[in-house]
Amino acid sequence: YLFISWIGTVWTLVVVAGAYAAFALACLAMLRRHARAEPQGRDIASAATALTLFALAALAATPFTPASACTVESRYYCIRSINVGADVGAPARLMVLDHLGHGLNVLGEPTRLEMPYAATIDAIARARLGGTPERAFFIGGGAPTLPRAWSANGARPGLVVAEIDPQVTAIAKADFDVDTSRFTITHADARVALAGLDGFQVVVGDAFTDIAVPAHLVTREFYQEIASSLAPDGFYLMNLIDHTDSLKALAASVRTLKQVFPVVEVWVEAEDFTAGGRTTFVLMAGSAPS
């Protein structure tokens, strides 16, 4: 873990290979001393020498190996900033953290939401509140697409984003047309950042490790903390990925949410659901139905 955060995964592997090579040379020296005492060991020593030299030559070629696939490799993620303008039909970038897209922003058009789950969360929130939220807490930042959209017409310091990785925020500011001065952003684990805060109209859950929500963010205890942070008519909107052939994660999440909230709804884009396979769902939990 020290080496990954210090020099990255590519050079961590190079250092490990170098350590193996040094150990091999030490073993080779011991073998050659043994070979001088026993004639039958000379052939073994010669073969070992050739193999070690080959390995050292391969190690010497490491500076010429391909560069990291990441735009930035942080302590948490391989962060990639990808130009998807040709697919969107306008200048746009996709943020990929490890293997999953965590935000797509159309540059210069903050209210244009291309990802269906983001558009669904936006539509539910606006419909329930009768307009743009003034106070909201975001579990996970990513691009950050919704805070950018909800603060498009002016600064909204009541929008609080908890993003654990400062490098994600730096890439968002540099490549994704994000002005972080329009909302409040804190670099901490969301459960820590939410402690002691209240009065939110909506809490939005959009934190992932690969395709799974971190385990400590899908517990009854955390949902209770979310409920206590909401205004009387506030609600929780959560992004969840599951496979349509099982839906076990979805079912477990609904069951746990129902232990805390009187009403739990599951929203999904019809076309996305009927296509099967891995599907993104939006869960709404609150005191009244949408």
mmCIF file of C-alpha atoms in Angstrom:
data_model
loop_
_atom_site.group_PDB
_atom_site.id
_atom_site.type_symbol
_atom_site.label_atom_id
_atom_site.label_comp_id
_atom_site.label_asym_id
_atom_site.label_seq_id
_atom_site.Cartn_x
_atom_site.Cartn_y
_atom_site.Cartn_z
ATOM 1 C CA TYR A 1 0.000 0.000 0.000
ATOM 2 C CA LEU A 2 2.878 2.378 0.721
ATOM 3 C CA PHE A 3 4.438 1.799 -2.689
ATOM 4 C CA ILE A 4 1.133 2.098 -4.595
ATOM 5 C CA SER A 5 0.409 5.517 -3.082
ATOM 6 C CA TRP A 6 4.060 6.566 -3.448
ATOM 7 C CA ILE A 7 5.111 5.478 -6.960
ATOM 8 C CA GLY A 8 2.011 3.845 -8.494
ATOM 9 C CA THR A 9 1.234 0.279 -9.539
ATOM 10 C CA VAL A 10 3.525 0.106 -12.601
ATOM 11 C CA TRP A 11 6.656 1.100 -10.711
ATOM 12 C CA THR A 12 5.600 -0.958 -7.702
ATOM 13 C CA LEU A 13 5.775 -4.025 -9.955
ATOM 14 C CA VAL A 14 9.158 -2.871 -11.278
ATOM 15 C CA VAL A 15 10.525 -2.515 -7.738
ATOM 16 C CA VAL A 16 9.199 -5.958 -6.772
ATOM 17 C CA ALA A 17 10.804 -7.458 -9.887
ATOM 18 C CA GLY A 18 14.077 -5.728 -8.989
ATOM 19 C CA ALA A 19 13.955 -7.163 -5.488
ATOM 20 C CA TYR A 20 13.400 -10.629 -6.935
ATOM 21 C CA ALA A 21 16.370 -10.126 -9.288
ATOM 22 C CA ALA A 22 18.628 -9.061 -6.419
ATOM 23 C CA PHE A 23 17.559 -12.103 -4.420
ATOM 24 C CA ALA A 24 18.217 -14.303 -7.465
ATOM 25 C CA LEU A 25 21.740 -12.926 -7.759
ATOM 26 C CA ALA A 26 22.392 -13.688 -4.094
ATOM 27 C CA CYS A 27 21.147 -17.263 -4.592
ATOM 28 C CA LEU A 28 23.253 -17.555 -7.764
ATOM 29 C CA ALA A 29 26.398 -16.551 -5.859
ATOM 30 C CA MET A 30 25.658 -19.243 -3.272
ATOM 31 C CA LEU A 31 25.061 -21.794 -6.037
ATOM 32 C CA ARG A 32 28.347 -20.998 -7.780
ATOM 33 C CA ARG A 33 30.282 -21.500 -4.548
ATOM 34 C CA HIS A 34 28.554 -24.847 -4.174
ATOM 35 C CA ALA A 35 29.351 -25.732 -7.806
ATOM 36 C CA ARG A 36 33.081 -25.284 -7.240
ATOM 37 C CA ALA A 37 32.902 -27.964 -4.568
ATOM 38 C CA GLU A 38 30.810 -30.382 -6.648
ATOM 39 C CA PRO A 39 31.613 -30.717 -10.403
ATOM 40 C CA GLN A 40 28.074 -31.877 -11.308
ATOM 41 C CA GLY A 41 26.769 -28.527 -10.122
ATOM 42 C CA ARG A 42 28.629 -26.577 -12.825
ATOM 43 C CA ASP A 43 25.979 -27.203 -15.494
ATOM 44 C CA ILE A 44 23.263 -26.138 -13.075
ATOM 45 C CA ALA A 45 25.208 -22.981 -12.234
ATOM 46 C CA SER A 46 25.676 -22.147 -15.937
ATOM 47 C CA ALA A 47 21.983 -22.563 -16.653
ATOM 48 C CA ALA A 48 21.056 -20.463 -13.626
ATOM 49 C CA THR A 49 23.489 -17.748 -14.720
ATOM 50 C CA ALA A 50 21.949 -17.582 -18.200
ATOM 51 C CA LEU A 51 18.417 -17.455 -16.775
ATOM 52 C CA THR A 52 19.351 -14.697 -14.301
ATOM 53 C CA LEU A 53 21.037 -12.618 -17.016
ATOM 54 C CA PHE A 54 17.922 -12.969 -19.173
ATOM 55 C CA ALA A 55 15.749 -11.826 -16.258
ATOM 56 C CA LEU A 56 18.015 -8.832 -15.607
ATOM 57 C CA ALA A 57 17.853 -7.855 -19.285
ATOM 58 C CA ALA A 58 14.055 -7.958 -19.111
ATOM 59 C CA LEU A 59 14.134 -5.826 -15.977
ATOM 60 C CA ALA A 60 16.432 -3.304 -17.689
ATOM 61 C CA ALA A 61 13.758 -2.862 -20.371
ATOM 62 C CA THR A 62 11.132 -1.703 -17.870
ATOM 63 C CA PRO A 63 11.655 2.041 -18.524
ATOM 64 C CA PHE A 64 10.411 1.330 -22.051
ATOM 65 C CA THR A 65 7.216 -0.417 -20.935
ATOM 66 C CA PRO A 66 3.884 1.268 -21.753
ATOM 67 C CA ALA A 67 2.868 4.123 -19.475
ATOM 68 C CA SER A 68 0.043 3.765 -16.988
ATOM 69 C CA ALA A 69 -3.443 3.657 -18.514
ATOM 70 C CA CYS A 70 -4.617 6.148 -15.882
ATOM 71 C CA THR A 71 -4.874 9.874 -16.415
ATOM 72 C CA VAL A 72 -4.065 10.045 -12.714
ATOM 73 C CA GLU A 73 -3.415 7.165 -10.345
ATOM 74 C CA SER A 74 -4.425 8.224 -6.852
ATOM 75 C CA ARG A 75 -4.312 6.376 -3.546
ATOM 76 C CA TYR A 76 -7.830 5.156 -4.218
ATOM 77 C CA TYR A 77 -8.414 4.853 -7.959
ATOM 78 C CA CYS A 78 -7.081 4.645 -11.447
ATOM 79 C CA ILE A 79 -8.775 7.821 -12.713
ATOM 80 C CA ARG A 80 -9.340 8.203 -16.441
ATOM 81 C CA SER A 81 -10.697 11.271 -18.213
ATOM 82 C CA ILE A 82 -12.127 10.155 -21.570
ATOM 83 C CA ASN A 83 -13.361 12.300 -24.448
ATOM 84 C CA VAL A 84 -16.831 11.006 -25.430
ATOM 85 C CA GLY A 85 -17.887 13.985 -27.538
ATOM 86 C CA ALA A 86 -18.357 11.826 -30.644
ATOM 87 C CA ASP A 87 -20.900 9.637 -28.823
ATOM 88 C CA VAL A 88 -22.789 12.524 -27.224
ATOM 89 C CA GLY A 89 -22.788 14.902 -30.187
ATOM 90 C CA ALA A 90 -21.258 17.714 -28.141
ATOM 91 C CA PRO A 91 -18.003 18.292 -26.239
ATOM 92 C CA ALA A 92 -18.233 15.855 -23.321
ATOM 93 C CA ARG A 93 -16.022 13.839 -21.002
ATOM 94 C CA LEU A 94 -16.532 10.615 -19.070
ATOM 95 C CA MET A 95 -14.849 10.020 -15.716
ATOM 96 C CA VAL A 96 -13.885 6.375 -15.171
ATOM 97 C CA LEU A 97 -12.731 5.263 -11.719
ATOM 98 C CA ASP A 98 -11.078 1.863 -12.073
ATOM 99 C CA HIS A 99 -13.627 0.064 -14.295
ATOM 100 C CA LEU A 100 -16.822 2.083 -13.847
ATOM 101 C CA GLY A 101 -18.026 5.357 -15.330
ATOM 102 C CA HIS A 102 -18.702 7.754 -12.431
ATOM 103 C CA GLY A 103 -19.914 10.808 -14.284
ATOM 104 C CA LEU A 104 -20.461 12.213 -17.758
ATOM 105 C CA ASN A 105 -20.467 15.980 -18.193
ATOM 106 C CA VAL A 106 -21.394 17.854 -21.350
ATOM 107 C CA LEU A 107 -19.010 20.795 -21.361
ATOM 108 C CA GLY A 108 -20.766 24.152 -21.295
ATOM 109 C CA GLU A 109 -24.167 22.534 -20.638
ATOM 110 C CA PRO A 110 -24.351 21.740 -16.911
ATOM 111 C CA THR A 111 -28.064 20.878 -16.920
ATOM 112 C CA ARG A 112 -27.756 18.341 -19.740
ATOM 113 C CA LEU A 113 -27.723 14.935 -18.042
ATOM 114 C CA GLU A 114 -26.679 12.108 -20.347
ATOM 115 C CA MET A 115 -26.491 9.266 -17.811
ATOM 116 C CA PRO A 116 -29.994 7.823 -17.227
ATOM 117 C CA TYR A 117 -29.537 7.331 -13.470
ATOM 118 C CA ALA A 118 -28.472 10.971 -13.020
ATOM 119 C CA ALA A 119 -31.474 12.155 -15.035
ATOM 120 C CA THR A 120 -33.753 9.902 -12.949
ATOM 121 C CA ILE A 121 -32.417 11.232 -9.630
ATOM 122 C CA ASP A 122 -32.750 14.783 -10.935
ATOM 123 C CA ALA A 123 -36.327 14.230 -12.102
ATOM 124 C CA ILE A 124 -37.486 12.615 -8.840
ATOM 125 C CA ALA A 125 -35.865 15.310 -6.698
ATOM 126 C CA ARG A 126 -37.306 18.188 -8.711
ATOM 127 C CA ALA A 127 -40.762 16.606 -8.851
ATOM 128 C CA ARG A 128 -40.918 15.966 -5.106
ATOM 129 C CA LEU A 129 -39.522 19.389 -4.156
ATOM 130 C CA GLY A 130 -41.153 21.430 -6.897
ATOM 131 C CA GLY A 131 -37.808 22.745 -8.075
ATOM 132 C CA THR A 132 -34.048 22.583 -7.604
ATOM 133 C CA PRO A 133 -32.890 21.443 -4.145
ATOM 134 C CA GLU A 134 -31.276 24.119 -2.009
ATOM 135 C CA ARG A 135 -29.881 21.768 0.652
ATOM 136 C CA ALA A 136 -28.609 18.365 -0.369
ATOM 137 C CA PHE A 137 -25.858 15.984 0.717
ATOM 138 C CA PHE A 138 -24.022 13.867 -1.849
ATOM 139 C CA ILE A 139 -22.403 10.587 -0.843
ATOM 140 C CA GLY A 140 -19.630 10.477 -3.411
ATOM 141 C CA GLY A 141 -18.629 13.188 -5.837
ATOM 142 C CA GLY A 142 -17.223 11.808 -9.053
ATOM 143 C CA ALA A 143 -17.646 14.303 -11.908
ATOM 144 C CA PRO A 144 -19.786 15.778 -9.873
ATOM 145 C CA THR A 145 -22.640 15.960 -12.339
ATOM 146 C CA LEU A 146 -25.717 16.699 -10.200
ATOM 147 C CA PRO A 147 -24.148 19.347 -7.919
ATOM 148 C CA ARG A 148 -22.939 21.034 -11.104
ATOM 149 C CA ALA A 149 -26.457 20.913 -12.597
ATOM 150 C CA TRP A 150 -28.228 22.049 -9.424
ATOM 151 C CA SER A 151 -25.892 25.026 -8.990
ATOM 152 C CA ALA A 152 -25.954 26.061 -12.655
ATOM 153 C CA ASN A 153 -28.073 29.175 -12.005
ATOM 154 C CA GLY A 154 -26.100 30.368 -9.010
ATOM 155 C CA ALA A 155 -24.029 29.304 -6.046
ATOM 156 C CA ARG A 156 -25.699 26.860 -3.665
ATOM 157 C CA PRO A 157 -23.453 26.360 -0.622
ATOM 158 C CA GLY A 158 -26.199 24.160 0.875
ATOM 159 C CA LEU A 159 -25.210 21.441 -1.607
ATOM 160 C CA VAL A 160 -22.570 19.435 0.269
ATOM 161 C CA VAL A 161 -20.460 16.854 -1.572
ATOM 162 C CA ALA A 162 -18.422 14.233 0.301
ATOM 163 C CA GLU A 163 -15.697 12.908 -2.021
ATOM 164 C CA ILE A 164 -13.040 10.766 -0.388
ATOM 165 C CA ASP A 165 -10.379 11.316 -3.066
ATOM 166 C CA PRO A 166 -9.003 14.850 -3.637
ATOM 167 C CA GLN A 167 -7.531 13.723 -6.964
ATOM 168 C CA VAL A 168 -11.037 13.000 -8.271
ATOM 169 C CA THR A 169 -12.018 16.589 -7.483
ATOM 170 C CA ALA A 170 -8.856 17.919 -9.133
ATOM 171 C CA ILE A 171 -9.626 16.029 -12.367
ATOM 172 C CA ALA A 172 -13.254 17.238 -12.235
ATOM 173 C CA LYS A 173 -12.093 20.851 -12.012
ATOM 174 C CA ALA A 174 -9.493 20.436 -14.769
ATOM 175 C CA ASP A 175 -11.413 18.392 -17.353
ATOM 176 C CA PHE A 176 -15.119 18.317 -16.510
ATOM 177 C CA ASP A 177 -16.217 21.969 -16.478
ATOM 178 C CA VAL A 178 -16.819 21.928 -12.716
ATOM 179 C CA ASP A 179 -16.684 25.091 -10.594
ATOM 180 C CA THR A 180 -16.407 23.790 -7.029
ATOM 181 C CA SER A 181 -16.909 27.289 -5.611
ATOM 182 C CA ARG A 182 -20.633 26.992 -6.441
ATOM 183 C CA PHE A 183 -21.207 24.274 -3.829
ATOM 184 C CA THR A 184 -19.497 22.842 -0.758
ATOM 185 C CA ILE A 185 -17.092 19.946 -1.131
ATOM 186 C CA THR A 186 -15.339 18.016 1.621
ATOM 187 C CA HIS A 187 -12.717 15.313 1.138
ATOM 188 C CA ALA A 188 -13.680 12.659 3.662
ATOM 189 C CA ASP A 189 -15.548 9.405 3.936
ATOM 190 C CA ALA A 190 -19.248 10.228 3.534
ATOM 191 C CA ARG A 191 -20.284 8.607 6.800
ATOM 192 C CA VAL A 192 -17.772 10.749 8.694
ATOM 193 C CA ALA A 193 -18.699 13.889 6.760
ATOM 194 C CA LEU A 194 -22.449 13.446 7.396
ATOM 195 C CA ALA A 195 -22.101 13.122 11.171
ATOM 196 C CA GLY A 196 -23.702 16.068 12.959
ATOM 197 C CA LEU A 197 -25.297 17.590 9.835
ATOM 198 C CA ASP A 198 -29.066 17.900 9.385
ATOM 199 C CA GLY A 199 -31.851 19.729 7.596
ATOM 200 C CA PHE A 200 -31.178 18.291 4.130
ATOM 201 C CA GLN A 201 -34.038 18.166 1.633
ATOM 202 C CA VAL A 202 -32.408 15.202 -0.074
ATOM 203 C CA VAL A 203 -29.412 12.932 0.436
ATOM 204 C CA VAL A 204 -28.013 11.361 -2.748
ATOM 205 C CA GLY A 205 -26.053 8.097 -2.526
ATOM 206 C CA ASP A 206 -23.640 7.632 -5.428
ATOM 207 C CA ALA A 207 -20.485 6.057 -3.981
ATOM 208 C CA PHE A 208 -19.006 2.898 -5.481
ATOM 209 C CA THR A 209 -16.028 0.616 -5.183
ATOM 210 C CA ASP A 210 -15.966 -0.823 -8.695
ATOM 211 C CA ILE A 211 -19.683 -1.699 -9.172
ATOM 212 C CA ALA A 212 -20.564 -2.220 -5.488
ATOM 213 C CA VAL A 213 -21.598 0.349 -2.904
ATOM 214 C CA PRO A 214 -19.065 0.252 -0.015
ATOM 215 C CA ALA A 215 -20.426 -2.067 2.677
ATOM 216 C CA HIS A 216 -20.488 0.527 5.471
ATOM 217 C CA LEU A 217 -22.784 2.726 3.334
ATOM 218 C CA VAL A 218 -25.552 0.116 2.956
ATOM 219 C CA THR A 219 -26.154 -0.718 6.617
ATOM 220 C CA ARG A 220 -29.248 -0.068 8.702
ATOM 221 C CA GLU A 221 -27.129 2.082 11.008
ATOM 222 C CA PHE A 222 -26.018 4.387 8.196
ATOM 223 C CA TYR A 223 -29.564 4.650 6.853
ATOM 224 C CA GLN A 224 -30.612 5.731 10.333
ATOM 225 C CA GLU A 225 -27.933 8.423 10.249
ATOM 226 C CA ILE A 226 -29.255 9.563 6.860
ATOM 227 C CA ALA A 227 -32.812 9.672 8.184
ATOM 228 C CA SER A 228 -31.741 11.827 11.134
ATOM 229 C CA SER A 229 -29.944 14.242 8.778
ATOM 230 C CA LEU A 230 -33.067 14.885 6.670
ATOM 231 C CA ALA A 231 -35.591 17.684 7.002
ATOM 232 C CA PRO A 232 -39.136 16.525 7.998
ATOM 233 C CA ASP A 233 -40.147 15.982 4.347
ATOM 234 C CA GLY A 234 -36.684 15.014 3.175
ATOM 235 C CA PHE A 235 -35.829 11.809 1.323
ATOM 236 C CA TYR A 236 -32.926 9.619 0.271
ATOM 237 C CA LEU A 237 -32.088 8.808 -3.371
ATOM 238 C CA MET A 238 -29.599 6.001 -3.926
ATOM 239 C CA ASN A 239 -27.908 4.723 -7.069
ATOM 240 C CA LEU A 240 -27.509 0.908 -7.097
ATOM 241 C CA ILE A 241 -26.130 -1.532 -9.679
ATOM 242 C CA ASP A 242 -27.364 -5.128 -9.836
ATOM 243 C CA HIS A 243 -27.856 -7.986 -12.296
ATOM 244 C CA THR A 244 -31.403 -8.560 -13.515
ATOM 245 C CA ASP A 245 -31.056 -12.340 -13.307
ATOM 246 C CA SER A 246 -30.748 -12.246 -9.499
ATOM 247 C CA LEU A 247 -31.442 -8.769 -8.007
ATOM 248 C CA LYS A 248 -30.121 -9.939 -4.633
ATOM 249 C CA ALA A 249 -28.319 -6.674 -3.875
ATOM 250 C CA LEU A 250 -31.433 -4.702 -4.812
ATOM 251 C CA ALA A 251 -33.695 -6.878 -2.664
ATOM 252 C CA ALA A 252 -31.353 -6.663 0.326
ATOM 253 C CA SER A 253 -31.102 -2.887 -0.002
ATOM 254 C CA VAL A 254 -34.893 -2.461 -0.183
ATOM 255 C CA ARG A 255 -35.394 -4.715 2.833
ATOM 256 C CA THR A 256 -32.810 -2.804 4.892
ATOM 257 C CA LEU A 257 -34.167 0.612 3.868
ATOM 258 C CA LYS A 258 -37.686 -0.460 4.889
ATOM 259 C CA GLN A 259 -36.429 -0.947 8.442
ATOM 260 C CA VAL A 260 -35.746 2.802 8.583
ATOM 261 C CA PHE A 261 -38.045 4.555 6.082
ATOM 262 C CA PRO A 262 -41.842 4.134 5.782
ATOM 263 C CA VAL A 263 -41.764 4.292 1.958
ATOM 264 C CA VAL A 264 -39.213 2.724 -0.392
ATOM 265 C CA GLU A 265 -39.500 2.948 -4.190
ATOM 266 C CA VAL A 266 -37.388 1.408 -6.955
ATOM 267 C CA TRP A 267 -36.996 3.324 -10.203
ATOM 268 C CA VAL A 268 -35.386 2.039 -13.384
ATOM 269 C CA GLU A 269 -35.354 3.034 -17.019
ATOM 270 C CA ALA A 270 -37.658 0.570 -18.813
ATOM 271 C CA GLU A 271 -35.399 0.109 -21.837
ATOM 272 C CA ASP A 272 -32.379 -0.483 -19.607
ATOM 273 C CA PHE A 273 -34.228 -3.069 -17.492
ATOM 274 C CA THR A 274 -35.705 -5.059 -20.401
ATOM 275 C CA ALA A 275 -32.263 -5.319 -22.004
ATOM 276 C CA GLY A 276 -31.194 -7.517 -19.073
ATOM 277 C CA GLY A 277 -27.726 -7.941 -17.626
ATOM 278 C CA ARG A 278 -26.202 -5.343 -15.342
ATOM 279 C CA THR A 279 -28.691 -2.568 -14.655
ATOM 280 C CA THR A 280 -28.632 0.676 -12.697
ATOM 281 C CA PHE A 281 -31.509 1.291 -10.289
ATOM 282 C CA VAL A 282 -32.486 4.370 -8.288
ATOM 283 C CA LEU A 283 -34.004 3.802 -4.840
ATOM 284 C CA MET A 284 -36.122 6.476 -3.160
ATOM 285 C CA ALA A 285 -36.654 6.208 0.596
ATOM 286 C CA GLY A 286 -38.768 8.697 2.507
ATOM 287 C CA SER A 287 -41.912 9.336 4.495
ATOM 288 C CA ALA A 288 -44.294 9.669 1.533
ATOM 289 C CA PRO A 289 -44.561 8.161 -1.971
ATOM 290 C CA SER A 290 -43.502 10.085 -5.040
#
